[in-house]
Short mmCIF file of N, CA, C and O in Angstrom, two decimals:
data_model
loop_
_atom_site.label_atom_id
_atom_site.label_comp_id
_atom_site.label_asym_id
_atom_site.label_seq_id
_atom_site.Cartn_x
_atom_site.Cartn_y
_atom_site.Cartn_z
N MET A 1 69.11 28.97 -9.72
CA MET A 1 68.86 29.74 -8.52
C MET A 1 67.46 30.37 -8.61
O MET A 1 67.11 30.97 -9.61
N ARG A 2 66.68 30.23 -7.53
CA ARG A 2 65.31 30.74 -7.52
C ARG A 2 65.30 32.18 -7.02
O ARG A 2 66.01 32.53 -6.09
N PRO A 3 64.45 33.00 -7.60
CA PRO A 3 64.35 34.39 -7.09
C PRO A 3 63.66 34.41 -5.73
O PRO A 3 62.87 33.52 -5.39
N LYS A 4 63.97 35.42 -4.95
CA LYS A 4 63.35 35.56 -3.63
C LYS A 4 61.86 35.87 -3.77
O LYS A 4 61.45 36.59 -4.68
N ALA A 5 61.09 35.32 -2.88
CA ALA A 5 59.66 35.58 -2.88
C ALA A 5 59.39 36.99 -2.36
O ALA A 5 59.94 37.41 -1.36
N VAL A 6 58.58 37.69 -3.06
CA VAL A 6 58.21 39.05 -2.68
C VAL A 6 56.79 39.00 -2.12
O VAL A 6 55.91 38.42 -2.75
N PRO A 7 56.56 39.58 -0.93
CA PRO A 7 55.19 39.54 -0.39
C PRO A 7 54.24 40.33 -1.29
O PRO A 7 54.58 41.38 -1.81
N ARG A 8 53.06 39.77 -1.46
CA ARG A 8 52.06 40.43 -2.30
C ARG A 8 51.38 41.54 -1.51
O ARG A 8 51.11 41.40 -0.33
N ARG A 9 51.09 42.60 -2.22
CA ARG A 9 50.34 43.69 -1.61
C ARG A 9 48.86 43.46 -1.87
O ARG A 9 48.48 43.12 -2.99
N PRO A 10 48.00 43.62 -0.84
CA PRO A 10 46.56 43.43 -1.09
C PRO A 10 46.03 44.57 -1.95
O PRO A 10 46.53 45.69 -1.92
N LEU A 11 45.02 44.27 -2.72
CA LEU A 11 44.37 45.29 -3.53
C LEU A 11 43.71 46.32 -2.62
O LEU A 11 43.27 46.00 -1.51
N PRO A 12 43.62 47.58 -3.06
CA PRO A 12 43.01 48.62 -2.20
C PRO A 12 41.58 48.30 -1.77
O PRO A 12 41.16 48.67 -0.69
N ASN A 13 40.81 47.59 -2.58
CA ASN A 13 39.43 47.28 -2.22
C ASN A 13 39.27 45.86 -1.70
O ASN A 13 38.17 45.34 -1.65
N SER A 14 40.35 45.22 -1.30
CA SER A 14 40.31 43.85 -0.81
C SER A 14 39.64 43.78 0.56
O SER A 14 39.89 44.62 1.43
N PRO A 15 38.81 42.77 0.82
CA PRO A 15 38.19 42.63 2.15
C PRO A 15 39.21 42.22 3.20
O PRO A 15 38.96 42.31 4.39
N PHE A 16 40.40 41.76 2.76
CA PHE A 16 41.44 41.36 3.71
C PHE A 16 42.32 42.54 4.11
O PHE A 16 43.18 42.42 4.96
N ASN A 17 42.13 43.67 3.49
CA ASN A 17 42.90 44.87 3.78
C ASN A 17 42.17 45.68 4.86
O ASN A 17 41.66 46.75 4.62
N VAL A 18 42.13 45.13 6.07
CA VAL A 18 41.40 45.74 7.18
C VAL A 18 42.39 46.52 8.04
O VAL A 18 43.41 45.99 8.46
N PRO A 19 42.10 47.80 8.32
CA PRO A 19 43.01 48.56 9.17
C PRO A 19 43.00 48.03 10.61
O PRO A 19 41.98 47.53 11.09
N ASP A 20 44.15 48.11 11.25
CA ASP A 20 44.24 47.67 12.64
C ASP A 20 43.49 48.64 13.55
O ASP A 20 43.69 49.85 13.47
N VAL A 21 42.62 48.09 14.38
CA VAL A 21 41.84 48.91 15.31
C VAL A 21 42.46 48.71 16.70
O VAL A 21 42.57 47.59 17.18
N PRO A 22 42.87 49.81 17.34
CA PRO A 22 43.47 49.66 18.67
C PRO A 22 42.41 49.19 19.67
O PRO A 22 41.23 49.51 19.54
N PRO A 23 42.83 48.42 20.68
CA PRO A 23 41.87 47.96 21.69
C PRO A 23 41.34 49.15 22.49
O PRO A 23 42.03 50.17 22.63
N PRO A 24 40.12 49.04 23.01
CA PRO A 24 39.59 50.15 23.79
C PRO A 24 40.41 50.35 25.07
O PRO A 24 40.97 49.41 25.63
N ALA A 25 40.48 51.59 25.50
CA ALA A 25 41.26 51.91 26.70
C ALA A 25 40.62 51.29 27.94
O ALA A 25 39.39 51.21 28.04
N VAL A 26 41.44 50.85 28.86
CA VAL A 26 40.95 50.27 30.11
C VAL A 26 40.47 51.41 31.00
O VAL A 26 41.17 52.40 31.19
N GLU A 27 39.25 51.29 31.51
CA GLU A 27 38.69 52.34 32.36
C GLU A 27 39.49 52.46 33.65
O GLU A 27 39.90 51.46 34.23
N GLN A 28 39.73 53.67 34.08
CA GLN A 28 40.51 53.94 35.29
C GLN A 28 39.56 54.15 36.47
O GLN A 28 38.61 54.92 36.38
N PHE A 29 39.84 53.47 37.58
CA PHE A 29 39.05 53.61 38.79
C PHE A 29 39.94 54.15 39.91
O PHE A 29 41.14 53.92 39.91
N VAL A 30 39.33 54.85 40.84
CA VAL A 30 40.01 55.29 42.06
C VAL A 30 39.15 54.86 43.24
O VAL A 30 37.94 54.66 43.11
N ALA A 31 39.77 54.72 44.40
CA ALA A 31 39.03 54.33 45.60
C ALA A 31 37.92 55.34 45.86
O ALA A 31 38.12 56.54 45.78
N GLY A 32 36.73 54.83 46.12
CA GLY A 32 35.58 55.69 46.38
C GLY A 32 34.63 55.80 45.19
O GLY A 32 33.50 56.28 45.35
N ASP A 33 35.05 55.39 44.01
CA ASP A 33 34.18 55.44 42.84
C ASP A 33 33.00 54.48 43.01
O ASP A 33 33.14 53.40 43.57
N ARG A 34 31.85 54.90 42.53
CA ARG A 34 30.68 54.02 42.50
C ARG A 34 30.73 53.27 41.18
O ARG A 34 31.13 53.81 40.15
N ALA A 35 30.31 52.00 41.21
CA ALA A 35 30.36 51.17 40.02
C ALA A 35 29.17 50.22 39.99
O ALA A 35 28.57 49.93 41.02
N SER A 36 28.87 49.75 38.80
CA SER A 36 27.79 48.78 38.62
C SER A 36 28.37 47.58 37.88
O SER A 36 29.09 47.72 36.90
N HIS A 37 28.04 46.38 38.36
CA HIS A 37 28.49 45.15 37.74
C HIS A 37 27.27 44.39 37.25
O HIS A 37 26.23 44.37 37.93
N ASP A 38 27.37 43.75 36.09
CA ASP A 38 26.23 43.02 35.51
C ASP A 38 25.71 41.92 36.43
O ASP A 38 24.52 41.67 36.49
N LYS A 39 26.59 41.26 37.17
CA LYS A 39 26.19 40.14 38.00
C LYS A 39 25.97 40.53 39.46
O LYS A 39 25.04 40.06 40.10
N TYR A 40 26.85 41.40 40.02
CA TYR A 40 26.84 41.70 41.45
C TYR A 40 26.05 42.95 41.81
O TYR A 40 25.73 43.16 42.97
N GLY A 41 25.74 43.81 40.86
CA GLY A 41 24.94 45.01 41.12
C GLY A 41 25.78 46.23 41.43
O GLY A 41 26.90 46.38 40.93
N LEU A 42 25.23 47.12 42.28
CA LEU A 42 25.90 48.38 42.61
C LEU A 42 26.93 48.17 43.71
O LEU A 42 26.70 47.41 44.64
N GLY A 43 28.03 48.91 43.61
CA GLY A 43 29.07 48.80 44.63
C GLY A 43 29.96 50.02 44.65
O GLY A 43 29.78 50.96 43.89
N ARG A 44 30.94 49.97 45.57
CA ARG A 44 31.89 51.07 45.72
C ARG A 44 33.29 50.49 45.68
O ARG A 44 33.59 49.51 46.34
N VAL A 45 34.18 51.13 44.88
CA VAL A 45 35.57 50.70 44.77
C VAL A 45 36.27 51.02 46.08
O VAL A 45 36.23 52.17 46.54
N ILE A 46 36.92 50.02 46.69
CA ILE A 46 37.62 50.26 47.95
C ILE A 46 39.13 50.19 47.81
O ILE A 46 39.85 50.69 48.67
N ALA A 47 39.63 49.57 46.72
CA ALA A 47 41.07 49.51 46.49
C ALA A 47 41.33 49.31 45.00
O ALA A 47 40.51 48.74 44.29
N VAL A 48 42.48 49.81 44.54
CA VAL A 48 42.85 49.72 43.14
C VAL A 48 44.26 49.17 43.03
O VAL A 48 45.18 49.67 43.68
N GLU A 49 44.43 48.12 42.22
CA GLU A 49 45.75 47.64 41.83
C GLU A 49 45.94 48.14 40.41
O GLU A 49 45.31 47.65 39.49
N GLN A 50 46.78 49.14 40.22
CA GLN A 50 46.91 49.89 38.97
C GLN A 50 46.98 48.97 37.74
O GLN A 50 47.89 48.18 37.60
N ASP A 51 46.00 49.09 36.85
CA ASP A 51 45.89 48.34 35.59
C ASP A 51 45.90 46.82 35.77
O ASP A 51 46.17 46.09 34.83
N VAL A 52 45.60 46.34 36.99
CA VAL A 52 45.57 44.90 37.23
C VAL A 52 44.18 44.47 37.69
O VAL A 52 43.58 43.58 37.10
N ALA A 53 43.68 45.09 38.75
CA ALA A 53 42.38 44.71 39.31
C ALA A 53 41.86 45.80 40.23
O ALA A 53 42.60 46.71 40.61
N VAL A 54 40.58 45.70 40.56
CA VAL A 54 39.97 46.59 41.55
C VAL A 54 39.24 45.73 42.57
O VAL A 54 38.76 44.64 42.25
N LEU A 55 39.17 46.22 43.79
CA LEU A 55 38.44 45.55 44.87
C LEU A 55 37.17 46.36 45.09
O LEU A 55 37.23 47.56 45.37
N VAL A 56 36.02 45.70 44.91
CA VAL A 56 34.74 46.41 44.97
C VAL A 56 33.87 45.80 46.06
O VAL A 56 33.70 44.58 46.13
N ASP A 57 33.32 46.67 46.91
CA ASP A 57 32.40 46.26 47.97
C ASP A 57 30.98 46.41 47.44
O ASP A 57 30.55 47.51 47.11
N PHE A 58 30.27 45.28 47.35
CA PHE A 58 28.90 45.29 46.84
C PHE A 58 27.87 45.21 47.97
O PHE A 58 26.72 44.86 47.73
N GLY A 59 28.27 45.52 49.18
CA GLY A 59 27.37 45.49 50.32
C GLY A 59 27.41 44.17 51.05
O GLY A 59 27.88 44.09 52.17
N THR A 60 26.96 43.11 50.40
CA THR A 60 26.97 41.80 51.04
C THR A 60 28.31 41.08 50.88
O THR A 60 28.68 40.29 51.73
N GLU A 61 29.01 41.36 49.80
CA GLU A 61 30.28 40.70 49.51
C GLU A 61 31.26 41.68 48.88
O GLU A 61 30.85 42.70 48.32
N THR A 62 32.54 41.35 48.97
CA THR A 62 33.58 42.14 48.32
C THR A 62 34.25 41.25 47.28
O THR A 62 34.60 40.11 47.57
N TYR A 63 34.41 41.78 46.06
CA TYR A 63 34.99 41.01 44.97
C TYR A 63 36.18 41.75 44.38
O TYR A 63 36.18 42.97 44.28
N ARG A 64 37.19 40.96 43.96
CA ARG A 64 38.33 41.49 43.23
C ARG A 64 38.04 41.23 41.76
O ARG A 64 37.88 40.09 41.34
N ILE A 65 37.95 42.29 40.98
CA ILE A 65 37.61 42.18 39.56
C ILE A 65 38.84 42.57 38.75
O ILE A 65 39.36 43.68 38.89
N ALA A 66 39.29 41.66 37.90
CA ALA A 66 40.50 41.86 37.12
C ALA A 66 40.24 42.73 35.89
O ALA A 66 39.13 42.76 35.36
N ALA A 67 41.28 43.44 35.47
CA ALA A 67 41.22 44.25 34.25
C ALA A 67 41.02 43.30 33.07
O ALA A 67 41.48 42.18 33.12
N PRO A 68 40.33 43.67 32.05
CA PRO A 68 39.85 44.98 31.63
C PRO A 68 38.45 45.33 32.12
O PRO A 68 37.79 46.17 31.52
N TYR A 69 37.98 44.73 33.20
CA TYR A 69 36.70 45.08 33.85
C TYR A 69 35.53 44.99 32.87
O TYR A 69 34.76 45.93 32.72
N ALA A 70 35.39 43.85 32.20
CA ALA A 70 34.41 43.68 31.13
C ALA A 70 32.98 43.99 31.57
O ALA A 70 32.24 44.61 30.84
N LYS A 71 32.59 43.60 32.77
CA LYS A 71 31.19 43.79 33.19
C LYS A 71 31.04 44.88 34.23
O LYS A 71 29.98 45.03 34.82
N LEU A 72 32.10 45.65 34.47
CA LEU A 72 32.08 46.71 35.48
C LEU A 72 32.04 48.07 34.81
O LEU A 72 32.83 48.35 33.92
N VAL A 73 31.07 48.90 35.22
CA VAL A 73 30.91 50.22 34.63
C VAL A 73 30.99 51.27 35.73
O VAL A 73 30.34 51.15 36.76
N LYS A 74 31.79 52.30 35.48
CA LYS A 74 31.90 53.42 36.42
C LYS A 74 30.65 54.27 36.33
O LYS A 74 30.16 54.58 35.25
N LEU A 75 30.10 54.64 37.49
CA LEU A 75 28.90 55.51 37.52
C LEU A 75 29.27 56.93 37.83
O LEU A 75 30.26 57.24 38.38
#
């Protein structure tokens, strides 16, 4: 009969012993917020789908930008 395998513990100074880093918080927008997008420029948030997407009016066009809003910054 074989003994059960015991998981090995990494050494305290091991490069594989990396602490888990939580993902950055998703920025919260409300209707009326001003925002800047890397591709589309300056705009105003006109609608919010909670933690899903925002609808932003950039003057010439309106775009729906999905969370986590990688290129959208609140001003």
